[in-house]
Coordinates of C-alpha atoms and ligand atoms in Angstrom, one line a residue:
X1 CA -0.9 -33.9 2.6
X2 CA -3.7 -36.4 2.0
X3 CA -3.9 -36.6 -1.8
X4 CA -7.6 -37.2 -1.7
X5 CA -8.2 -33.9 0.1
X6 CA -5.9 -32.1 -2.4
X7 CA -7.7 -33.7 -5.4
X8 CA -11.1 -32.6 -4.1
X9 CA -10.3 -29.0 -3.6
X10 CA -10.9 -27.8 -7.1
X11 CA -13.4 -30.2 -8.7
X12 CA -15.1 -27.5 -11.0
X13 CA -11.7 -26.8 -12.6
X14 CA -11.5 -30.5 -13.5
X15 CA -15.0 -30.0 -15.1
X16 CA -13.7 -27.0 -17.0
X17 CA -10.7 -29.0 -18.2
X18 CA -12.8 -31.9 -19.4
X19 CA -15.2 -29.6 -21.3
X20 CA -12.5 -27.5 -22.8
X21 CA -10.6 -30.6 -24.0
X22 CA -13.7 -31.9 -25.8
X23 CA -14.4 -28.5 -27.2
X24 CA -10.8 -28.1 -28.4
X25 CA -10.9 -31.6 -30.0
X26 CA -14.2 -30.9 -31.7
X27 CA -13.0 -27.7 -33.2
X28 CA -9.7 -29.2 -34.3
X29 CA -11.1 -32.3 -35.9
X30 CA -14.4 -31.2 -37.4
X31 CA -14.2 -27.6 -38.4
X32 CA -12.2 -26.4 -41.5
X33 CA -9.4 -23.9 -41.0
X34 CA -10.6 -20.3 -40.5
X35 CA -13.7 -21.3 -38.5
X36 CA -14.0 -20.4 -34.9
X37 CA -10.4 -19.4 -34.7
X38 CA -10.9 -17.6 -31.3
X39 CA -12.3 -20.8 -29.8
X40 CA -9.5 -22.9 -31.4
X41 CA -6.7 -20.8 -29.9
X42 CA -8.6 -20.0 -26.7
X43 CA -9.3 -23.6 -25.8
X44 CA -5.6 -24.4 -26.2
X45 CA -4.5 -21.6 -23.8
X46 CA -7.4 -21.8 -21.3
X47 CA -6.8 -25.5 -21.2
X48 CA -3.1 -25.0 -20.4
X49 CA -3.9 -22.6 -17.6
X50 CA -6.6 -24.8 -16.1
X51 CA -4.4 -27.9 -16.4
X52 CA -1.6 -26.1 -14.6
X53 CA -4.0 -25.1 -11.8
X54 CA -5.3 -28.6 -11.4
X55 CA -1.8 -30.0 -11.2
X56 CA -0.7 -27.5 -8.6
X57 CA -3.9 -28.1 -6.5
X58 CA -2.9 -31.8 -6.5
X59 CA 0.5 -30.9 -5.2
X60 CA -1.2 -29.1 -2.3
X61 CA -0.8 -25.5 -3.3
X62 CA -3.3 -23.2 -1.5
X63 CA -6.5 -22.4 -3.5
X64 CA -7.2 -18.7 -3.4
X65 CA -10.6 -17.5 -4.6
X66 CA -10.6 -14.0 -6.0
X67 CA -13.1 -11.6 -7.5
X68 CA -12.3 -10.7 -11.1
X69 CA -11.8 -7.2 -9.8
X70 CA -8.8 -8.3 -7.8
X71 CA -6.1 -8.8 -10.5
X72 CA -5.0 -12.4 -10.7
X73 CA -1.4 -11.4 -11.6
X74 CA -1.0 -9.8 -8.1
X75 CA -1.6 -13.2 -6.5
X76 CA 1.5 -14.5 -8.2
X77 CA 3.6 -13.2 -5.3
X78 CA 2.6 -16.5 -3.7
X79 CA 2.8 -20.2 -4.7
X80 CA -1.0 -20.5 -5.0
X81 CA -3.7 -21.5 -7.4
X82 CA -5.9 -18.4 -8.1
X83 CA -9.5 -19.1 -8.9
X84 CA -11.7 -16.4 -10.2
X85 CA -15.1 -16.7 -8.7
X86 CA -17.1 -14.8 -11.4
X87 CA -15.2 -16.2 -14.4
X88 CA -15.5 -19.8 -13.2
X89 CA -19.2 -19.5 -12.8
X90 CA -19.7 -18.1 -16.2
X91 CA -17.3 -20.3 -18.1
X92 CA -19.0 -23.3 -16.7
X93 CA -22.4 -21.9 -17.5
X94 CA -21.2 -21.6 -21.1
X95 CA -19.4 -25.0 -21.3
X96 CA -21.7 -27.4 -19.3
X97 CA -24.5 -28.8 -21.5
X98 CA -27.1 -28.2 -18.7
X99 CA -25.5 -24.9 -17.4
X100 CA -25.0 -24.3 -13.7
X101 CA -28.6 -23.4 -12.7
X102 CA -28.6 -26.2 -10.2
X103 CA -25.9 -24.3 -8.2
X104 CA -28.0 -21.1 -8.3
X105 CA -30.9 -23.1 -6.9
X106 CA -28.8 -24.5 -4.2
X107 CA -28.0 -21.0 -3.1
X108 CA -31.6 -19.9 -3.3
X109 CA -32.6 -22.9 -1.1
X110 CA -29.9 -22.0 1.3
X111 CA -31.6 -18.5 1.6
X112 CA -29.5 -16.3 -0.7
X113 CA -31.7 -13.8 -2.6
X114 CA -32.5 -15.0 -6.2
X115 CA -31.9 -11.5 -7.8
X116 CA -28.2 -11.3 -6.8
X117 CA -25.5 -11.7 -9.4
X118 CA -25.3 -15.2 -10.9
X119 CA -21.5 -14.7 -11.5
X120 CA -21.0 -15.2 -7.8
X121 CA -23.9 -17.5 -7.1
X122 CA -22.5 -20.2 -9.3
X123 CA -19.2 -20.7 -7.4
X124 CA -21.0 -20.0 -4.1
X125 CA -23.3 -23.0 -4.9
X126 CA -20.4 -25.1 -5.9
X127 CA -18.7 -24.3 -2.6
X128 CA -21.8 -25.1 -0.7
X129 CA -21.8 -28.4 -2.5
X130 CA -18.2 -28.9 -1.3
X131 CA -16.8 -28.9 -4.9
X132 CA -14.4 -26.1 -4.0
X133 CA -12.3 -25.9 -0.9
X134 CA -10.7 -22.5 -0.8
X135 CA -7.9 -21.7 1.6
X136 CA -8.8 -18.0 1.5
X137 CA -10.8 -15.6 -0.7
X138 CA -9.9 -12.0 -1.6
X139 CA -12.3 -9.4 -3.1
X140 CA -12.3 -5.7 -3.1
X141 CA -15.4 -3.9 -1.8
X142 CA -16.4 -3.3 -5.4
X143 CA -17.7 -3.1 -8.1
X144 CA -21.2 -3.6 -6.8
X145 CA -23.4 -4.3 -3.8
X146 CA -23.8 -7.9 -4.9
X147 CA -20.1 -8.4 -4.4
X148 CA -20.0 -6.9 -0.9
X149 CA -23.2 -8.5 0.2
X150 CA -22.6 -12.0 -1.3
X151 CA -19.0 -12.8 -0.4
X152 CA -19.6 -13.1 3.4
X153 CA -21.4 -16.3 2.5
X154 CA -17.9 -17.9 2.2
X155 CA -17.3 -17.2 5.9
X156 CA -20.1 -19.5 6.7
X157 CA -17.9 -22.3 5.2
X158 CA -15.1 -21.2 7.5
X159 CA -13.1 -19.7 4.6
X160 CA -11.1 -16.6 5.6
X161 CA -12.2 -13.5 3.6
X162 CA -9.9 -10.6 2.9
X163 CA -11.6 -7.4 1.8
X164 CA -9.3 -4.6 0.4
X165 CA -11.4 -1.5 0.7
X166 CA -11.9 0.3 -2.6
X167 CA -12.8 4.0 -2.6
X168 CA -15.4 5.6 -4.8
X169 CA -13.6 8.5 -6.3
X170 CA -11.1 7.9 -9.1
X171 CA -8.3 10.3 -8.2
X172 CA -4.8 10.4 -6.8
X173 CA -5.7 10.1 -3.1
X174 CA -7.9 7.1 -3.8
X175 CA -5.1 5.3 -5.7
X176 CA -2.8 5.9 -2.8
X177 CA -5.3 4.6 -0.3
X178 CA -6.2 1.5 -2.5
X179 CA -2.4 0.8 -3.0
X180 CA -2.0 0.5 0.7
X181 CA -5.1 -1.7 0.9
X182 CA -3.7 -4.1 -1.8
X183 CA -0.4 -4.3 0.1
X184 CA -2.0 -4.9 3.5
X185 CA -4.3 -7.5 2.0
X186 CA -1.5 -9.4 0.3
X187 CA 0.4 -9.4 3.6
X188 CA -2.7 -10.7 5.4
X189 CA -3.2 -13.4 2.8
X190 CA 0.4 -14.4 3.2
X191 CA -0.1 -14.8 7.0
X192 CA -3.2 -17.0 6.4
X193 CA -1.4 -19.4 3.9
X194 CA 1.9 -19.2 5.7
X195 CA 3.9 -17.6 2.9
X196 CA 5.8 -14.3 2.5
X197 CA 4.8 -12.3 -0.6
X198 CA 7.5 -12.3 -3.3
X199 CA 7.0 -8.9 -5.0
X200 CA 9.8 -9.4 -7.5
X201 CA 8.1 -12.5 -8.8
X202 CA 4.9 -10.5 -9.0
X203 CA 6.6 -7.9 -11.1
X204 CA 7.5 -10.5 -13.7
X205 CA 3.9 -11.6 -14.0
X206 CA 2.7 -8.0 -14.3
X207 CA 5.2 -7.7 -17.3
X208 CA 3.2 -10.2 -19.3
X209 CA 0.1 -8.0 -18.8
X210 CA 2.1 -5.0 -20.0
X211 CA 3.1 -6.9 -23.2
X212 CA -0.5 -8.1 -23.7
X213 CA -1.8 -4.5 -23.4
X214 CA 0.2 -3.5 -26.6
X215 CA -1.4 -6.3 -28.6
X216 CA -4.9 -5.5 -27.2
X217 CA -4.5 -1.9 -28.4
X218 CA -3.5 -3.1 -31.8
X219 CA -6.5 -5.4 -32.0
X220 CA -8.8 -2.6 -30.9
X221 CA -7.5 -0.4 -33.7
X222 CA -8.1 -3.1 -36.3
X223 CA -11.7 -3.2 -35.2
X224 CA -12.2 0.2 -36.7
X225 CA -12.0 -1.4 -40.1
X226 CA -15.0 -2.3 -42.2
X227 CA -15.7 -5.1 -42.2
X228 CA -14.4 -5.8 -38.7
X229 CA -11.7 -8.6 -38.8
X230 CA -12.5 -9.9 -35.3
X231 CA -15.2 -12.5 -34.9
X232 CA -17.9 -12.1 -32.3
X233 CA -16.9 -15.1 -30.2
X234 CA -13.4 -13.5 -29.7
X235 CA -15.0 -11.2 -27.1
X236 CA -16.2 -14.1 -25.0
X237 CA -13.0 -16.1 -25.3
X238 CA -10.7 -13.2 -24.5
X239 CA -12.7 -12.7 -21.3
X240 CA -12.2 -16.4 -20.4
X241 CA -8.4 -15.9 -21.1
X242 CA -8.3 -12.9 -18.8
X243 CA -10.0 -14.9 -16.0
X244 CA -7.8 -18.1 -16.3
X245 CA -4.5 -16.8 -17.7
X246 CA -3.9 -13.2 -16.7
X247 CA -0.3 -12.6 -15.7
X248 CA 0.9 -15.6 -17.7
X249 CA 2.6 -16.1 -21.1
X250 CA -0.4 -18.1 -22.2
X251 CA -2.5 -14.9 -22.3
X252 CA 0.1 -13.1 -24.3
X253 CA 0.5 -15.9 -26.8
X254 CA -3.3 -16.1 -27.2
X255 CA -3.4 -12.4 -28.2
X256 CA -0.4 -12.6 -30.4
X257 CA -1.7 -15.6 -32.3
X258 CA -5.1 -14.1 -32.8
X259 CA -3.7 -10.7 -33.9
X260 CA -2.0 -12.5 -36.8
X261 CA -5.4 -13.9 -37.9
X262 CA -7.1 -10.6 -37.6
X263 CA -4.4 -8.9 -39.6
X264 CA -4.7 -11.4 -42.4
X265 CA -8.5 -10.8 -42.5
X266 CA -7.9 -7.0 -42.4
X267 CA -5.6 -7.1 -45.4
X268 CA -8.1 -9.2 -47.4
X269 CA -11.0 -6.9 -46.3
X270 CA -12.6 -10.2 -45.2
X271 CA -15.4 -10.5 -42.6
X272 CA -16.1 -13.5 -40.5
X273 CA -19.4 -15.3 -41.2
X274 CA -21.7 -13.6 -43.7
X275 CA -21.1 -10.1 -45.0
X276 CA -21.1 -7.5 -42.2
X277 CA -24.4 -5.7 -42.4
X278 CA -24.7 -4.2 -38.9
X279 CA -21.9 -3.0 -36.6
X280 CA -23.0 -3.2 -32.9
X281 CA -21.3 -2.3 -29.7
X282 CA -22.2 -4.1 -26.5
X283 CA -21.1 -1.6 -23.8
X284 CA -21.9 -4.0 -21.0
X285 CA -21.7 -7.8 -21.0
X286 CA -22.2 -10.6 -23.5
X287 CA -24.6 -13.4 -22.7
X288 CA -22.6 -16.2 -21.2
X289 CA -25.2 -19.0 -20.8
X290 CA -25.2 -19.6 -24.6
X291 CA -22.2 -18.3 -26.5
X292 CA -23.6 -19.7 -29.8
X293 CA -25.4 -16.4 -29.9
X294 CA -22.2 -14.9 -31.2
X295 CA -22.1 -17.3 -34.1
X296 CA -25.8 -16.7 -34.8
X297 CA -25.2 -13.0 -35.1
X298 CA -22.2 -13.4 -37.3
X299 CA -23.7 -16.0 -39.6
X300 CA -27.5 -15.3 -39.6
X301 CA -27.8 -11.6 -39.1
X302 CA -24.4 -10.3 -40.3
X303 CA -24.2 -8.4 -37.0
X304 CA -20.7 -7.7 -35.7
X305 CA -20.1 -7.3 -32.0
X306 CA -17.3 -4.8 -32.3
X307 CA -16.6 -5.3 -28.6
X308 CA -18.2 -5.9 -25.2
X309 CA -17.2 -4.4 -21.8
X310 CA -14.2 -6.7 -21.4
X311 CA -12.7 -5.7 -24.8
X312 CA -12.4 -1.9 -24.7
X313 CA -11.3 0.5 -22.0
X314 CA -8.1 -1.4 -21.2
X315 CA -6.3 0.0 -18.2
X316 CA -2.9 1.5 -18.7
X317 CA 0.1 -0.7 -17.9
X318 CA 1.9 -0.7 -14.6
X319 CA 5.4 0.7 -14.4
X320 CA 7.3 -2.4 -13.2
X321 CA 10.7 -0.6 -13.0
X322 CA 9.6 1.7 -10.2
X323 CA 10.1 1.3 -6.4
X324 CA 7.6 -0.7 -4.4
X325 CA 5.4 2.2 -3.4
X326 CA 5.1 3.4 -6.9
X327 CA 4.5 -0.1 -8.1
X328 CA 1.5 -0.5 -5.8
X329 CA 0.2 2.9 -6.7
X330 CA 0.2 1.9 -10.3
X331 CA -1.4 -1.5 -9.5
X332 CA -4.2 0.3 -7.6
X333 CA -4.7 2.8 -10.5
X334 CA -4.9 -0.1 -12.9
X335 CA -7.2 -2.2 -10.7
X336 CA -9.6 0.7 -10.2
X337 CA -9.8 1.3 -14.0
X338 CA -10.3 -2.2 -15.2
X339 CA -13.4 -3.0 -17.3
X340 CA -16.6 -3.0 -15.1
X341 CA -14.6 -1.6 -12.2
X342 CA -14.3 1.7 -13.9
X343 CA -17.9 1.8 -15.1
X344 CA -19.5 0.5 -12.0
X345 CA -17.6 2.5 -9.4
X346 CA -17.5 5.9 -11.0
X347 CA -20.1 8.4 -12.0
X348 CA -21.8 7.6 -15.3
X349 CA -20.7 10.8 -17.2
X350 CA -17.4 9.3 -18.4
X351 CA -19.1 6.0 -19.4
X352 CA -21.7 7.9 -21.5
X353 CA -19.0 10.1 -23.1
X354 CA -16.9 7.1 -23.9
X355 CA -19.8 5.3 -25.5
X356 CA -20.6 8.3 -27.7
X357 CA -17.0 8.6 -28.8
X358 CA -16.7 4.9 -29.5
X359 CA -19.9 4.9 -31.6
X360 CA -18.2 7.6 -33.8
X361 CA -14.7 6.1 -33.9
X362 CA -15.8 2.6 -34.7
X363 CA -18.6 3.5 -37.1
X364 CA -21.2 1.7 -35.0
X365 CA -24.8 1.3 -36.4
X366 CA -26.3 0.5 -33.0
X367 CA -25.7 -0.4 -29.3
X368 CA -27.1 -3.5 -27.6
X369 CA -27.3 -3.2 -23.8
X370 CA -27.7 -6.3 -21.7
X371 CA -29.3 -5.2 -18.5
X372 CA -28.2 -7.8 -16.1
X373 CA -30.5 -8.5 -13.1
X374 CA -27.5 -8.4 -10.7
X375 CA -26.1 -5.0 -11.8
X376 CA -28.6 -2.8 -9.9
X377 CA -25.9 -0.1 -9.6
X378 CA -26.2 0.3 -13.4
X379 CA -30.0 0.2 -13.6
X380 CA -30.5 3.9 -14.5
X381 CA -27.8 4.2 -17.1
X382 CA -29.3 2.5 -20.2
X383 CA -32.0 5.1 -20.7
X384 CA -29.5 8.0 -20.4
X385 CA -27.2 6.2 -22.8
X386 CA -30.0 5.6 -25.3
X387 CA -30.9 9.3 -25.3
X388 CA -27.2 10.3 -25.7
X389 CA -26.6 7.9 -28.6
X390 CA -29.8 9.1 -30.4
X391 CA -29.0 12.8 -29.9
X392 CA -25.2 12.7 -30.4
X393 CA -24.8 9.9 -33.0
X394 CA -28.3 9.3 -34.4
X395 CA -28.1 5.6 -33.7
X396 CA -30.5 3.3 -31.7
X397 CA -29.9 1.1 -28.7
X398 CA -31.6 -2.2 -28.0
X399 CA -32.0 -3.0 -24.3
X400 CA -32.4 -6.7 -23.2
X401 CA -33.4 -7.4 -19.6
X402 CA -31.9 -10.7 -18.6
X403 CA -29.6 -12.7 -16.4
X404 CA -26.4 -13.2 -18.4
X405 CA -25.7 -16.5 -16.6
X406 CA -29.1 -18.0 -16.1
X407 CA -31.1 -19.1 -19.1
X408 CA -34.4 -19.2 -17.2
X409 CA -34.7 -15.5 -16.8
X410 CA -34.9 -14.6 -20.4
X411 CA -34.7 -17.5 -22.9
X412 CA -32.3 -17.6 -25.8
X413 CA -35.3 -17.7 -28.1
X414 CA -36.7 -14.4 -26.8
X415 CA -33.2 -12.9 -27.1
X416 CA -32.7 -14.0 -30.7
X417 CA -36.2 -12.8 -31.6
X418 CA -35.5 -9.4 -30.1
X419 CA -32.2 -9.1 -31.9
X420 CA -33.7 -10.3 -35.2
X421 CA -36.5 -7.8 -35.1
X422 CA -34.1 -5.0 -34.0
X423 CA -31.8 -5.9 -37.0
X424 CA -34.7 -5.6 -39.4
X425 CA -35.4 -2.0 -38.2
X426 CA -31.7 -1.2 -39.1
X427 CA -31.5 -2.6 -42.6
Ligands
LIG501 S1 -21.0 -5.4 -11.5 FE1 -22.8 -6.6 -12.2 S2 -22.0 -8.4 -13.3 FE2 -20.3 -7.4 -12.2 S3 -20.2 -8.7 -10.3 FE3 -21.5 -6.9 -9.9 S4 -23.6 -7.5 -10.3 FE4 -22.2 -9.1 -11.2

């Protein structure tokens, strides 16, 4: 293989690697111990995963783009480099000093509607700019219309697109159907890249996820404590880890190392930043274009983000000891109940009920709902949630209309002003 071609297949990952290295060095060299622990540990393990991907791309391994809703660990049945479309867009929007707005604009100029999800538009723009050269892309037909309507763009770049069909209802017959879809899709992907899926190897990678699940549950339990021993930024970094390192030992180690830090804080009844004054739950997404907001809330307002959508509602582990049919059934059940998949593809009753229960279980003082321009399927939920929280728990909810990956839609100044005014009404 021509090494220049191999080197040029995954340029944004090299950008991530460079940014994550400098971030890691800054944190190690400048900050005292105990500051930005999530970032310190996260940059080490995200860095490992991205370095590995860059090296394998150079060796000529196929680059497989995938929606975050198609679990990365399932792709380990191949020798391939999985690249999460949504995660790469948002990690780069957080890490690059100027963000990735220029790639959104490239897509807008190409003719793609401006109001679609920026999580996809980022990597789409980078692909249009020939920074990514995917060998194939796989995405379920969920969790939203943006996904289904945006991904066909990749076909215009002659990239084969595989679309496992994901049903709407969350019940046994759906899991069976989706299990079949996952298997057929992996087989189709194998034909495209000229490899036979190795399901035994895939099982081993799923095992890491099962181990990680136990640690995630322990951390979730610790967050019930007052003050919460988990810093706000952890929520964003753990989402980054999920995107770049799911199905690997790096993800497990990240969680294990961070759990020890959280336990120490818990034993000392120590909060991160200034004293915890307000406990908030963000039932949807954080704001990715400027993660310093997490520190602002911890240090200026004393507002804890107990968790965001990627840090609760963990899907039950897959039984890796079962036969192949049961394994795929479990993989489908898990996939359909992952964060954002569960909320965006199901009726809203369970989401509302879950939010009300979490407010009580975690002693939340308020909710903050980021109403992302892309998520039209979720547009009617915030008002219903606000009413439920007021009636059932007596707590308020702040709603912020924005694009979580594009700083031009609602500026960070406006967001901070809204949160500061809201915080004053709570104290
Ligand atoms: S559910 Fe919302 S955030 Fe997730 S991919 Fe769709 S539009 Fe984007």
